[in-house]
PDB file of C-alpha atoms in Angstrom:
ATOM      1  CA  MET F   1       0.010  -0.444  -0.052  1.00 67.00           C
ATOM      2  CA  ARG F   2       2.851   2.312   0.648  1.00 77.00           C
ATOM      3  CA  SER F   3       2.636   5.092  -1.640  1.00 87.00           C
ATOM      4  CA  GLN F   4      -0.671   4.078  -3.569  1.00 97.00           C
ATOM      5  CA  THR F   5      -3.215   6.954  -3.595  1.00 98.00           C
ATOM      6  CA  VAL F   6      -6.822   7.033  -2.000  1.00 99.00           C
ATOM      7  CA  ILE F   7      -9.449   9.032  -1.840  1.00 99.00           C
ATOM      8  CA  VAL F   8     -11.952   8.748   0.739  1.00 99.00           C
ATOM      9  CA  THR F   9     -14.911  10.625   0.358  1.00 99.00           C
ATOM     10  CA  GLY F  10     -16.797  12.324   3.381  1.00 97.00           C
ATOM     11  CA  ALA F  11     -13.552  11.906   5.203  1.00 98.00           C
ATOM     12  CA  ASN F  12     -13.788  14.159   7.485  1.00 97.00           C
ATOM     13  CA  SER F  13     -15.332  12.264   9.800  1.00 95.00           C
ATOM     14  CA  GLY F  14     -17.176   8.734  10.625  1.00 94.00           C
ATOM     15  CA  ILE F  15     -16.615   5.369   8.837  1.00 95.00           C
ATOM     16  CA  GLY F  16     -13.886   7.746   6.161  1.00 97.00           C
ATOM     17  CA  LYS F  17     -12.028   9.555   9.213  1.00 98.00           C
ATOM     18  CA  ALA F  18     -11.141   6.339  10.631  1.00 97.00           C
ATOM     19  CA  THR F  19     -11.035   4.408   6.975  1.00 98.00           C
ATOM     20  CA  ALA F  20      -8.222   7.659   6.414  1.00 98.00           C
ATOM     21  CA  LYS F  21      -6.367   6.989   9.177  1.00 98.00           C
ATOM     22  CA  ALA F  22      -5.911   3.151   8.933  1.00 98.00           C
ATOM     23  CA  LEU F  23      -4.796   3.521   5.511  1.00 98.00           C
ATOM     24  CA  ALA F  24      -2.158   6.164   5.809  1.00 98.00           C
ATOM     25  CA  SER F  25      -0.507   4.366   8.303  1.00 98.00           C
ATOM     26  CA  LYS F  26      -0.215   1.487   5.664  1.00 97.00           C
ATOM     27  CA  GLY F  27       2.210   4.145   4.384  1.00 97.00           C
ATOM     28  CA  ALA F  28      -0.699   5.638   1.505  1.00 98.00           C
ATOM     29  CA  ASN F  29      -1.058   9.423   0.076  1.00 98.00           C
ATOM     30  CA  VAL F  30      -4.747  10.079   1.547  1.00 99.00           C
ATOM     31  CA  VAL F  31      -6.935  12.469   0.044  1.00 99.00           C
ATOM     32  CA  LEU F  32      -9.751  13.371   2.519  1.00 99.00           C
ATOM     33  CA  ALA F  33     -12.161  14.177  -0.022  1.00 99.00           C
ATOM     34  CA  CYS F  34     -15.212  16.806   1.906  1.00 98.00           C
ATOM     35  CA  ARG F  35     -17.436  19.291   1.614  1.00 97.00           C
ATOM     36  CA  ASN F  36     -16.370  21.719   4.627  1.00 97.00           C
ATOM     37  CA  GLU F  37     -12.354  22.555   3.742  1.00 97.00           C
ATOM     38  CA  ARG F  38     -12.411  23.857   7.139  1.00 98.00           C
ATOM     39  CA  ARG F  39     -13.254  20.320   8.784  1.00 98.00           C
ATOM     40  CA  GLY F  40     -11.378  18.659   6.614  1.00 98.00           C
ATOM     41  CA  HIS F  41      -8.147  20.806   8.465  1.00 98.00           C
ATOM     42  CA  ILE F  42      -8.844  20.220  11.838  1.00 98.00           C
ATOM     43  CA  ALA F  43      -9.789  16.833  10.877  1.00 98.00           C
ATOM     44  CA  LYS F  44      -5.924  16.557   9.249  1.00 99.00           C
ATOM     45  CA  GLN F  45      -4.625  17.933  11.900  1.00 99.00           C
ATOM     46  CA  GLU F  46      -5.907  15.336  14.429  1.00 98.00           C
ATOM     47  CA  LEU F  47      -4.440  12.707  11.837  1.00 99.00           C
ATOM     48  CA  LEU F  48      -1.734  13.638  11.792  1.00 99.00           C
ATOM     49  CA  ALA F  49      -1.891  13.695  15.778  1.00 98.00           C
ATOM     50  CA  GLN F  50      -2.613   9.922  15.367  1.00 98.00           C
ATOM     51  CA  VAL F  51      -0.330   9.078  12.375  1.00 98.00           C
ATOM     52  CA  PRO F  52       2.212  11.901  12.638  1.00 97.00           C
ATOM     53  CA  TYR F  53       4.105  10.177   9.563  1.00 96.00           C
ATOM     54  CA  GLY F  54       0.903  10.202   7.692  1.00 97.00           C
ATOM     55  CA  ASN F  55       0.126  11.222   4.016  1.00 98.00           C
ATOM     56  CA  PHE F  56      -3.217  13.703   4.350  1.00 98.00           C
ATOM     57  CA  THR F  57      -4.347  16.300   1.600  1.00 98.00           C
ATOM     58  CA  VAL F  58      -7.228  17.941   2.014  1.00 99.00           C
ATOM     59  CA  LEU F  59      -9.576  18.877  -1.061  1.00 99.00           C
ATOM     60  CA  LYS F  60     -12.592  20.388  -1.053  1.00 99.00           C
ATOM     61  CA  CYS F  61     -15.266  18.038  -2.381  1.00 99.00           C
ATOM     62  CA  ASP F  62     -19.076  19.005  -2.371  1.00 98.00           C
ATOM     63  CA  LEU F  63     -21.157  15.219  -3.633  1.00 99.00           C
ATOM     64  CA  ASN F  64     -24.068  17.987  -3.992  1.00 98.00           C
ATOM     65  CA  ASP F  65     -23.237  20.101  -6.427  1.00 99.00           C
ATOM     66  CA  LEU F  66     -21.404  18.426  -9.911  1.00 99.00           C
ATOM     67  CA  LYS F  67     -20.031  21.599 -11.413  1.00 98.00           C
ATOM     68  CA  GLN F  68     -17.981  22.052  -7.833  1.00 98.00           C
ATOM     69  CA  LEU F  69     -16.863  18.166  -8.182  1.00 99.00           C
ATOM     70  CA  HIS F  70     -15.833  19.439 -11.758  1.00 98.00           C
ATOM     71  CA  GLU F  71     -13.331  21.466  -9.563  1.00 98.00           C
ATOM     72  CA  PHE F  72     -12.657  18.131  -7.787  1.00 99.00           C
ATOM     73  CA  VAL F  73     -11.796  16.147 -10.400  1.00 99.00           C
ATOM     74  CA  GLU F  74      -9.449  18.712 -12.230  1.00 99.00           C
ATOM     75  CA  GLU F  75      -7.872  19.394  -9.550  1.00 98.00           C
ATOM     76  CA  VAL F  76      -7.107  15.970  -9.042  1.00 99.00           C
ATOM     77  CA  LYS F  77      -5.819  15.853 -11.822  1.00 98.00           C
ATOM     78  CA  LYS F  78      -3.636  18.167 -11.706  1.00 98.00           C
ATOM     79  CA  ARG F  79      -2.155  16.950  -8.332  1.00 98.00           C
ATOM     80  CA  PHE F  80      -1.913  13.117  -9.156  1.00 97.00           C
ATOM     81  CA  ASP F  81      -1.106  11.012 -12.595  1.00 97.00           C
ATOM     82  CA  SER F  82      -2.860   7.536 -11.598  1.00 98.00           C
ATOM     83  CA  LEU F  83      -5.364   7.057  -9.324  1.00 99.00           C
ATOM     84  CA  ASP F  84      -5.142   4.101  -7.018  1.00 98.00           C
ATOM     85  CA  ILE F  85      -8.940   3.432  -4.761  1.00 99.00           C
ATOM     86  CA  LEU F  86     -11.539   5.230  -4.419  1.00 99.00           C
ATOM     87  CA  ILE F  87     -13.736   4.996  -1.262  1.00 99.00           C
ATOM     88  CA  ASN F  88     -17.156   6.074  -2.547  1.00 99.00           C
ATOM     89  CA  ASN F  89     -18.089   7.005   1.115  1.00 97.00           C
ATOM     90  CA  ALA F  90     -19.775  10.218   2.225  1.00 97.00           C
ATOM     91  CA  GLY F  91     -23.575  10.122   2.262  1.00 95.00           C
ATOM     92  CA  VAL F  92     -27.324  11.801   3.592  1.00 95.00           C
ATOM     93  CA  VAL F  93     -30.201  10.925   5.362  1.00 95.00           C
ATOM     94  CA  THR F  94     -32.752  13.822   5.343  1.00 94.00           C
ATOM     95  CA  LEU F  95     -35.715  14.147   7.435  1.00 94.00           C
ATOM     96  CA  LYS F  96     -37.704  15.818   4.720  1.00 95.00           C
ATOM     97  CA  ASN F  97     -37.490  16.169   0.951  1.00 96.00           C
ATOM     98  CA  GLU F  98     -34.298  18.265  -0.284  1.00 97.00           C
ATOM     99  CA  VAL F  99     -33.017  18.929  -3.581  1.00 98.00           C
ATOM    100  CA  THR F 100     -29.045  19.514  -5.129  1.00 98.00           C
ATOM    101  CA  ALA F 101     -28.079  21.851  -6.076  1.00 98.00           C
ATOM    102  CA  GLN F 102     -28.928  21.032  -9.909  1.00 98.00           C
ATOM    103  CA  GLY F 103     -32.196  19.820  -8.679  1.00 98.00           C
ATOM    104  CA  PHE F 104     -32.090  16.372  -7.881  1.00 98.00           C
ATOM    105  CA  GLU F 105     -33.781  14.808  -4.587  1.00 98.00           C
ATOM    106  CA  LYS F 106     -30.720  15.272  -2.389  1.00 98.00           C
ATOM    107  CA  MET F 107     -29.850  11.195  -1.227  1.00 98.00           C
ATOM    108  CA  LEU F 108     -30.237  10.138  -4.612  1.00 98.00           C
ATOM    109  CA  GLY F 109     -28.540  13.025  -5.986  1.00 98.00           C
ATOM    110  CA  VAL F 110     -26.006  12.931  -3.454  1.00 98.00           C
ATOM    111  CA  ASN F 111     -25.267   9.206  -2.434  1.00 98.00           C
ATOM    112  CA  HIS F 112     -25.660   8.316  -5.696  1.00 98.00           C
ATOM    113  CA  LEU F 113     -25.541  10.948  -8.755  1.00 99.00           C
ATOM    114  CA  GLY F 114     -22.969  12.571  -6.840  1.00 99.00           C
ATOM    115  CA  HIS F 115     -20.982   9.550  -6.499  1.00 99.00           C
ATOM    116  CA  PHE F 116     -21.374   8.090 -10.081  1.00 99.00           C
ATOM    117  CA  TYR F 117     -20.345  11.306 -11.634  1.00 99.00           C
ATOM    118  CA  LEU F 118     -17.332  11.550  -9.648  1.00 99.00           C
ATOM    119  CA  THR F 119     -16.257   7.686 -10.287  1.00 99.00           C
ATOM    120  CA  GLU F 120     -16.259   8.022 -13.857  1.00 99.00           C
ATOM    121  CA  GLN F 121     -14.439  11.368 -13.884  1.00 99.00           C
ATOM    122  CA  LEU F 122     -11.500   9.737 -12.037  1.00 99.00           C
ATOM    123  CA  LEU F 123     -12.306   6.288 -13.836  1.00 99.00           C
ATOM    124  CA  PRO F 124      -8.831   6.751 -16.706  1.00 98.00           C
ATOM    125  CA  LEU F 125      -6.655   8.040 -13.711  1.00 99.00           C
ATOM    126  CA  ILE F 126      -7.925   4.729 -12.041  1.00 99.00           C
ATOM    127  CA  GLN F 127      -7.377   2.742 -14.757  1.00 98.00           C
ATOM    128  CA  ARG F 128      -3.510   3.913 -14.584  1.00 98.00           C
ATOM    129  CA  SER F 129      -2.865   1.517 -11.503  1.00 97.00           C
ATOM    130  CA  ASN F 130      -1.709  -1.775 -11.726  1.00 94.00           C
ATOM    131  CA  ARG F 131      -3.685  -2.130  -8.799  1.00 94.00           C
ATOM    132  CA  GLY F 132      -7.147   0.325  -9.100  1.00 98.00           C
ATOM    133  CA  ARG F 133      -9.803   0.180  -6.418  1.00 98.00           C
ATOM    134  CA  ILE F 134     -13.299   0.881  -6.725  1.00 99.00           C
ATOM    135  CA  ILE F 135     -14.943   0.750  -3.258  1.00 99.00           C
ATOM    136  CA  ILE F 136     -18.716   1.658  -2.788  1.00 98.00           C
ATOM    137  CA  LEU F 137     -20.417   2.195   1.001  1.00 96.00           C
ATOM    138  CA  SER F 138     -24.045   1.138   0.461  1.00 94.00           C
ATOM    139  CA  SER F 139     -26.471  -0.103   3.190  1.00 91.00           C
ATOM    140  CA  GLY F 140     -29.028  -3.112   3.951  1.00 92.00           C
ATOM    141  CA  ALA F 141     -31.388  -0.576   3.241  1.00 91.00           C
ATOM    142  CA  TYR F 142     -30.843  -0.906  -0.059  1.00 94.00           C
ATOM    143  CA  LYS F 143     -34.080  -3.445   0.661  1.00 94.00           C
ATOM    144  CA  TRP F 144     -36.181  -0.741   1.610  1.00 94.00           C
ATOM    145  CA  GLY F 145     -36.017   0.789  -2.349  1.00 94.00           C
ATOM    146  CA  ASP F 146     -36.874   0.775  -5.435  1.00 95.00           C
ATOM    147  CA  PHE F 147     -36.258   3.027  -8.587  1.00 96.00           C
ATOM    148  CA  ASP F 148     -39.678   5.256 -10.494  1.00 94.00           C
ATOM    149  CA  GLU F 149     -37.394   7.173 -13.100  1.00 94.00           C
ATOM    150  CA  SER F 150     -41.039   9.558 -13.620  1.00 93.00           C
ATOM    151  CA  ASN F 151     -40.836   9.822 -10.022  1.00 92.00           C
ATOM    152  CA  ALA F 152     -36.842  10.597 -10.121  1.00 93.00           C
ATOM    153  CA  ASN F 153     -37.576  14.206  -7.099  1.00 93.00           C
ATOM    154  CA  LEU F 154     -40.031  11.827  -4.915  1.00 93.00           C
ATOM    155  CA  THR F 155     -42.457  15.160  -6.234  1.00 88.00           C
ATOM    156  CA  GLU F 156     -45.568  12.172  -5.321  1.00 82.00           C
ATOM    157  CA  GLU F 157     -44.595  10.982  -2.326  1.00 86.00           C
ATOM    158  CA  PHE F 158     -41.962  11.108   0.417  1.00 93.00           C
ATOM    159  CA  SER F 159     -40.809   8.675   2.481  1.00 93.00           C
ATOM    160  CA  ILE F 160     -36.881   9.108   4.492  1.00 94.00           C
ATOM    161  CA  ALA F 161     -36.934   5.335   4.679  1.00 94.00           C
ATOM    162  CA  LYS F 162     -37.886   4.747   0.967  1.00 95.00           C
ATOM    163  CA  ALA F 163     -35.445   7.215  -0.422  1.00 96.00           C
ATOM    164  CA  TYR F 164     -32.377   6.626   1.507  1.00 95.00           C
ATOM    165  CA  GLY F 165     -32.806   3.082   0.012  1.00 95.00           C
ATOM    166  CA  ARG F 166     -33.883   3.704  -2.886  1.00 97.00           C
ATOM    167  CA  SER F 167     -29.719   5.886  -3.293  1.00 97.00           C
ATOM    168  CA  LYS F 168     -28.111   2.500  -1.278  1.00 97.00           C
ATOM    169  CA  LEU F 169     -30.060   0.647  -3.812  1.00 97.00           C
ATOM    170  CA  ALA F 170     -28.546   2.229  -6.599  1.00 98.00           C
ATOM    171  CA  ASN F 171     -25.278   2.214  -4.841  1.00 98.00           C
ATOM    172  CA  LEU F 172     -25.008  -1.839  -5.229  1.00 98.00           C
ATOM    173  CA  TRP F 173     -27.322  -1.038  -9.199  1.00 98.00           C
ATOM    174  CA  TYR F 174     -23.773   0.707 -10.098  1.00 99.00           C
ATOM    175  CA  VAL F 175     -21.586  -1.815  -8.464  1.00 98.00           C
ATOM    176  CA  HIS F 176     -23.568  -4.369 -10.232  1.00 98.00           C
ATOM    177  CA  ALA F 177     -23.589  -2.413 -13.872  1.00 98.00           C
ATOM    178  CA  LEU F 178     -20.294  -0.850 -13.081  1.00 99.00           C
ATOM    179  CA  SER F 179     -17.878  -4.162 -12.623  1.00 98.00           C
ATOM    180  CA  GLU F 180     -19.499  -5.936 -15.419  1.00 98.00           C
ATOM    181  CA  ARG F 181     -18.164  -3.323 -17.516  1.00 98.00           C
ATOM    182  CA  LEU F 182     -14.815  -3.937 -16.392  1.00 98.00           C
ATOM    183  CA  LYS F 183     -14.471  -7.562 -16.113  1.00 97.00           C
ATOM    184  CA  HIS F 184     -11.391  -7.701 -17.915  1.00 96.00           C
ATOM    185  CA  SER F 185      -9.650  -5.248 -16.317  1.00 97.00           C
ATOM    186  CA  HIS F 186      -7.301  -4.803 -13.461  1.00 96.00           C
ATOM    187  CA  VAL F 187      -9.750  -2.709 -12.005  1.00 98.00           C
ATOM    188  CA  ASN F 188     -11.922  -4.216  -8.578  1.00 98.00           C
ATOM    189  CA  VAL F 189     -15.586  -2.497  -7.989  1.00 99.00           C
ATOM    190  CA  MET F 190     -17.041  -3.145  -4.501  1.00 98.00           C
ATOM    191  CA  ALA F 191     -20.252  -2.651  -2.126  1.00 98.00           C
ATOM    192  CA  VAL F 192     -19.727  -2.461   1.425  1.00 97.00           C
ATOM    193  CA  HIS F 193     -22.260  -2.527   3.640  1.00 94.00           C
ATOM    194  CA  PRO F 194     -20.470  -1.249   6.563  1.00 90.00           C
ATOM    195  CA  GLY F 195     -23.148  -1.609   9.915  1.00 77.00           C
ATOM    196  CA  ALA F 196     -24.741   0.565  11.616  1.00 69.00           C
ATOM    197  CA  VAL F 197     -22.261   2.946  12.688  1.00 59.00           C
ATOM    198  CA  SER F 198     -24.177   6.375  14.237  1.00 57.00           C
ATOM    199  CA  THR F 199     -20.820   8.594  12.148  1.00 52.00           C
ATOM    200  CA  SER F 200     -22.354   7.230   8.891  1.00 47.00           C
ATOM    201  CA  LEU F 201     -25.882   8.556   8.650  1.00 50.00           C
ATOM    202  CA  GLY F 202     -25.224  12.550   8.042  1.00 49.00           C
ATOM    203  CA  VAL F 203     -28.295  13.209   9.582  1.00 47.00           C
ATOM    204  CA  ASP F 204     -28.250  16.934  10.173  1.00 47.00           C
ATOM    205  CA  ARG F 205     -28.064  17.243  14.066  1.00 40.00           C
ATOM    206  CA  SER F 206     -28.534  20.882  13.890  1.00 42.00           C
ATOM    207  CA  SER F 207     -32.575  19.777  15.398  1.00 43.00           C
ATOM    208  CA  GLY F 208     -33.796  18.363  17.973  1.00 46.00           C
ATOM    209  CA  PHE F 209     -35.016  15.655  15.847  1.00 44.00           C
ATOM    210  CA  GLY F 210     -32.079  15.261  14.273  1.00 49.00           C
ATOM    211  CA  GLU F 211     -29.560  14.804  17.598  1.00 52.00           C
ATOM    212  CA  GLY F 212     -32.350  13.063  19.182  1.00 50.00           C
ATOM    213  CA  ILE F 213     -32.422  10.050  16.717  1.00 49.00           C
ATOM    214  CA  HIS F 214     -28.329   9.546  16.993  1.00 49.00           C
ATOM    215  CA  ARG F 215     -29.012   9.572  21.006  1.00 53.00           C
ATOM    216  CA  MET F 216     -31.875   7.136  21.410  1.00 43.00           C
ATOM    217  CA  LEU F 217     -29.930   5.292  18.746  1.00 47.00           C
ATOM    218  CA  ARG F 218     -26.310   4.979  19.981  1.00 50.00           C
ATOM    219  CA  PRO F 219     -26.139   2.183  21.941  1.00 47.00           C
ATOM    220  CA  PHE F 220     -26.816  -0.014  19.509  1.00 42.00           C
ATOM    221  CA  PHE F 221     -24.057   0.784  16.950  1.00 60.00           C
ATOM    222  CA  LEU F 222     -20.435  -0.018  16.115  1.00 75.00           C
ATOM    223  CA  SER F 223     -17.867   2.462  16.204  1.00 86.00           C
ATOM    224  CA  ALA F 224     -16.607   4.034  13.403  1.00 89.00           C
ATOM    225  CA  GLU F 225     -13.004   1.797  13.314  1.00 89.00           C
ATOM    226  CA  LYS F 226     -15.129  -1.231  13.215  1.00 90.00           C
ATOM    227  CA  GLY F 227     -17.433   0.404  10.567  1.00 90.00           C
ATOM    228  CA  ALA F 228     -14.472   1.119   8.664  1.00 94.00           C
ATOM    229  CA  ARG F 229     -13.361  -2.209   8.596  1.00 95.00           C
ATOM    230  CA  THR F 230     -13.899  -4.099   5.161  1.00 96.00           C
ATOM    231  CA  SER F 231     -13.394  -0.843   3.052  1.00 97.00           C
ATOM    232  CA  VAL F 232      -9.867  -0.932   4.112  1.00 97.00           C
ATOM    233  CA  SER F 233      -9.408  -4.309   3.917  1.00 97.00           C
ATOM    234  CA  LEU F 234     -10.746  -3.739   1.116  1.00 98.00           C
ATOM    235  CA  ALA F 235      -8.172  -1.601   0.225  1.00 97.00           C
ATOM    236  CA  LEU F 236      -5.049  -3.872   1.760  1.00 97.00           C
ATOM    237  CA  ARG F 237      -5.755  -7.108   0.426  1.00 95.00           C
ATOM    238  CA  ASP F 238      -5.190  -8.921  -2.973  1.00 93.00           C
ATOM    239  CA  ASP F 239      -8.034 -11.739  -3.072  1.00 95.00           C
ATOM    240  CA  VAL F 240     -11.113  -9.050  -3.679  1.00 97.00           C
ATOM    241  CA  VAL F 241     -14.426 -10.007  -5.905  1.00 98.00           C
ATOM    242  CA  ASN F 242     -14.574  -8.130  -8.553  1.00 98.00           C
ATOM    243  CA  GLY F 243     -18.309  -6.795  -8.377  1.00 98.00           C
ATOM    244  CA  GLY F 244     -19.112  -8.371  -4.741  1.00 98.00           C
ATOM    245  CA  TYR F 245     -21.659  -7.341  -1.656  1.00 98.00           C
ATOM    246  CA  TYR F 246     -19.287  -7.021   1.824  1.00 97.00           C
ATOM    247  CA  TYR F 247     -20.555  -7.457   5.003  1.00 95.00           C
ATOM    248  CA  LYS F 248     -17.671  -7.854   7.916  1.00 93.00           C
ATOM    249  CA  GLY F 249     -15.451  -9.132   5.484  1.00 93.00           C
ATOM    250  CA  LYS F 250     -16.830 -11.519   3.561  1.00 96.00           C
ATOM    251  CA  VAL F 251     -19.410 -11.662   0.407  1.00 97.00           C
ATOM    252  CA  LYS F 252     -22.939 -11.972   0.939  1.00 96.00           C
ATOM    253  CA  THR F 253     -25.987 -12.813  -1.290  1.00 95.00           C
ATOM    254  CA  ILE F 254     -28.046  -9.591  -2.062  1.00 94.00           C
ATOM    255  CA  ASP F 255     -32.177  -9.969  -2.315  1.00 91.00           C
ATOM    256  CA  GLY F 256     -34.463  -9.642  -4.876  1.00 94.00           C
ATOM    257  CA  ILE F 257     -34.456  -6.301  -7.032  1.00 97.00           C
ATOM    258  CA  ALA F 258     -31.216  -5.573  -6.157  1.00 97.00           C
ATOM    259  CA  LYS F 259     -29.438  -8.430  -8.289  1.00 95.00           C
ATOM    260  CA  ASP F 260     -30.954  -6.697 -11.506  1.00 97.00           C
ATOM    261  CA  LEU F 261     -28.692  -6.725 -14.178  1.00 97.00           C
ATOM    262  CA  GLU F 262     -30.674  -5.546 -16.508  1.00 98.00           C
ATOM    263  CA  ARG F 263     -32.350  -2.559 -14.019  1.00 98.00           C
ATOM    264  CA  ALA F 264     -28.439  -1.643 -12.992  1.00 98.00           C
ATOM    265  CA  LYS F 265     -27.644  -1.597 -16.759  1.00 98.00           C
ATOM    266  CA  HIS F 266     -30.983   0.666 -16.719  1.00 98.00           C
ATOM    267  CA  LEU F 267     -29.852   3.091 -14.011  1.00 98.00           C
ATOM    268  CA  GLU F 268     -26.457   3.360 -15.503  1.00 98.00           C
ATOM    269  CA  ARG F 269     -28.347   5.524 -18.699  1.00 98.00           C
ATOM    270  CA  TRP F 270     -30.339   7.566 -16.394  1.00 98.00           C
ATOM    271  CA  SER F 271     -27.921   8.819 -14.299  1.00 98.00           C
ATOM    272  CA  TYR F 272     -24.821   9.783 -17.506  1.00 98.00           C
ATOM    273  CA  GLU F 273     -28.101  11.419 -18.928  1.00 98.00           C
ATOM    274  CA  ALA F 274     -30.225  13.134 -15.328  1.00 98.00           C
ATOM    275  CA  ILE F 275     -26.483  14.614 -15.391  1.00 98.00           C
ATOM    276  CA  GLU F 276     -25.705  15.323 -18.878  1.00 98.00           C
ATOM    277  CA  GLN F 277     -28.845  17.867 -19.032  1.00 97.00           C
ATOM    278  CA  ALA F 278     -28.666  18.817 -15.545  1.00 97.00           C
ATOM    279  CA  LEU F 279     -24.602  20.809 -16.429  1.00 97.00           C
ATOM    280  CA  SER F 280     -26.063  21.412 -20.630  1.00 93.00           C
TER     281      SER F 280
END
């Protein structure tokens, strides 16, 4: 892992920060891709206190805004000739129907479309690596989700569970479609279910309700370090399964519509078209 370049989205807290710490301790050059640069720099100083020899770079990466993501990608291309590992870790949960800068329902827009755009734009750099890895955090909540492009913004109805589940299903479908596309390359694509980790839920804690959710469920959550273990393992080990859905370090079977490759490819096409239209 020494001198390999790794990007971790949402790396200023929680699982992302724990992942960055673990990989930096193995000698990786870690890019802390953070929506808030100030918090990113605070996290960097905290990480350096724990890993004094760590190589950390903070870059602004706002998955809520595709135009800012383009700026992030251009900055990465200026700084690095190749990218060894991309860990799509960041995610949000909204308590009402909110939209991204380009008008997408926010959980789908950030958790799926932002990472989709980021991955596709960085793919040429990843393909230059001798051991490219794309690790996408999903969740068992995918079982709650479905996708209807005629109601992509959930304007007809909104359920927190269904919207979040849809975004996690989209993550799995993207892994399914992308791993199929790259199956003859040296790039492996995997999905991770990190387990129930408090800090992995990007709930707005500024509201009493959001903070209350965390307080109530905290005893049932894993630590960020435990939640990061599978992502770290997939970054380090050689024996990975392209397209695999990993939980606690092992490949798990996915259920229901998540297995449907045709629907996965359909979402992939829809994502391309929706992003192209949003940026035109």
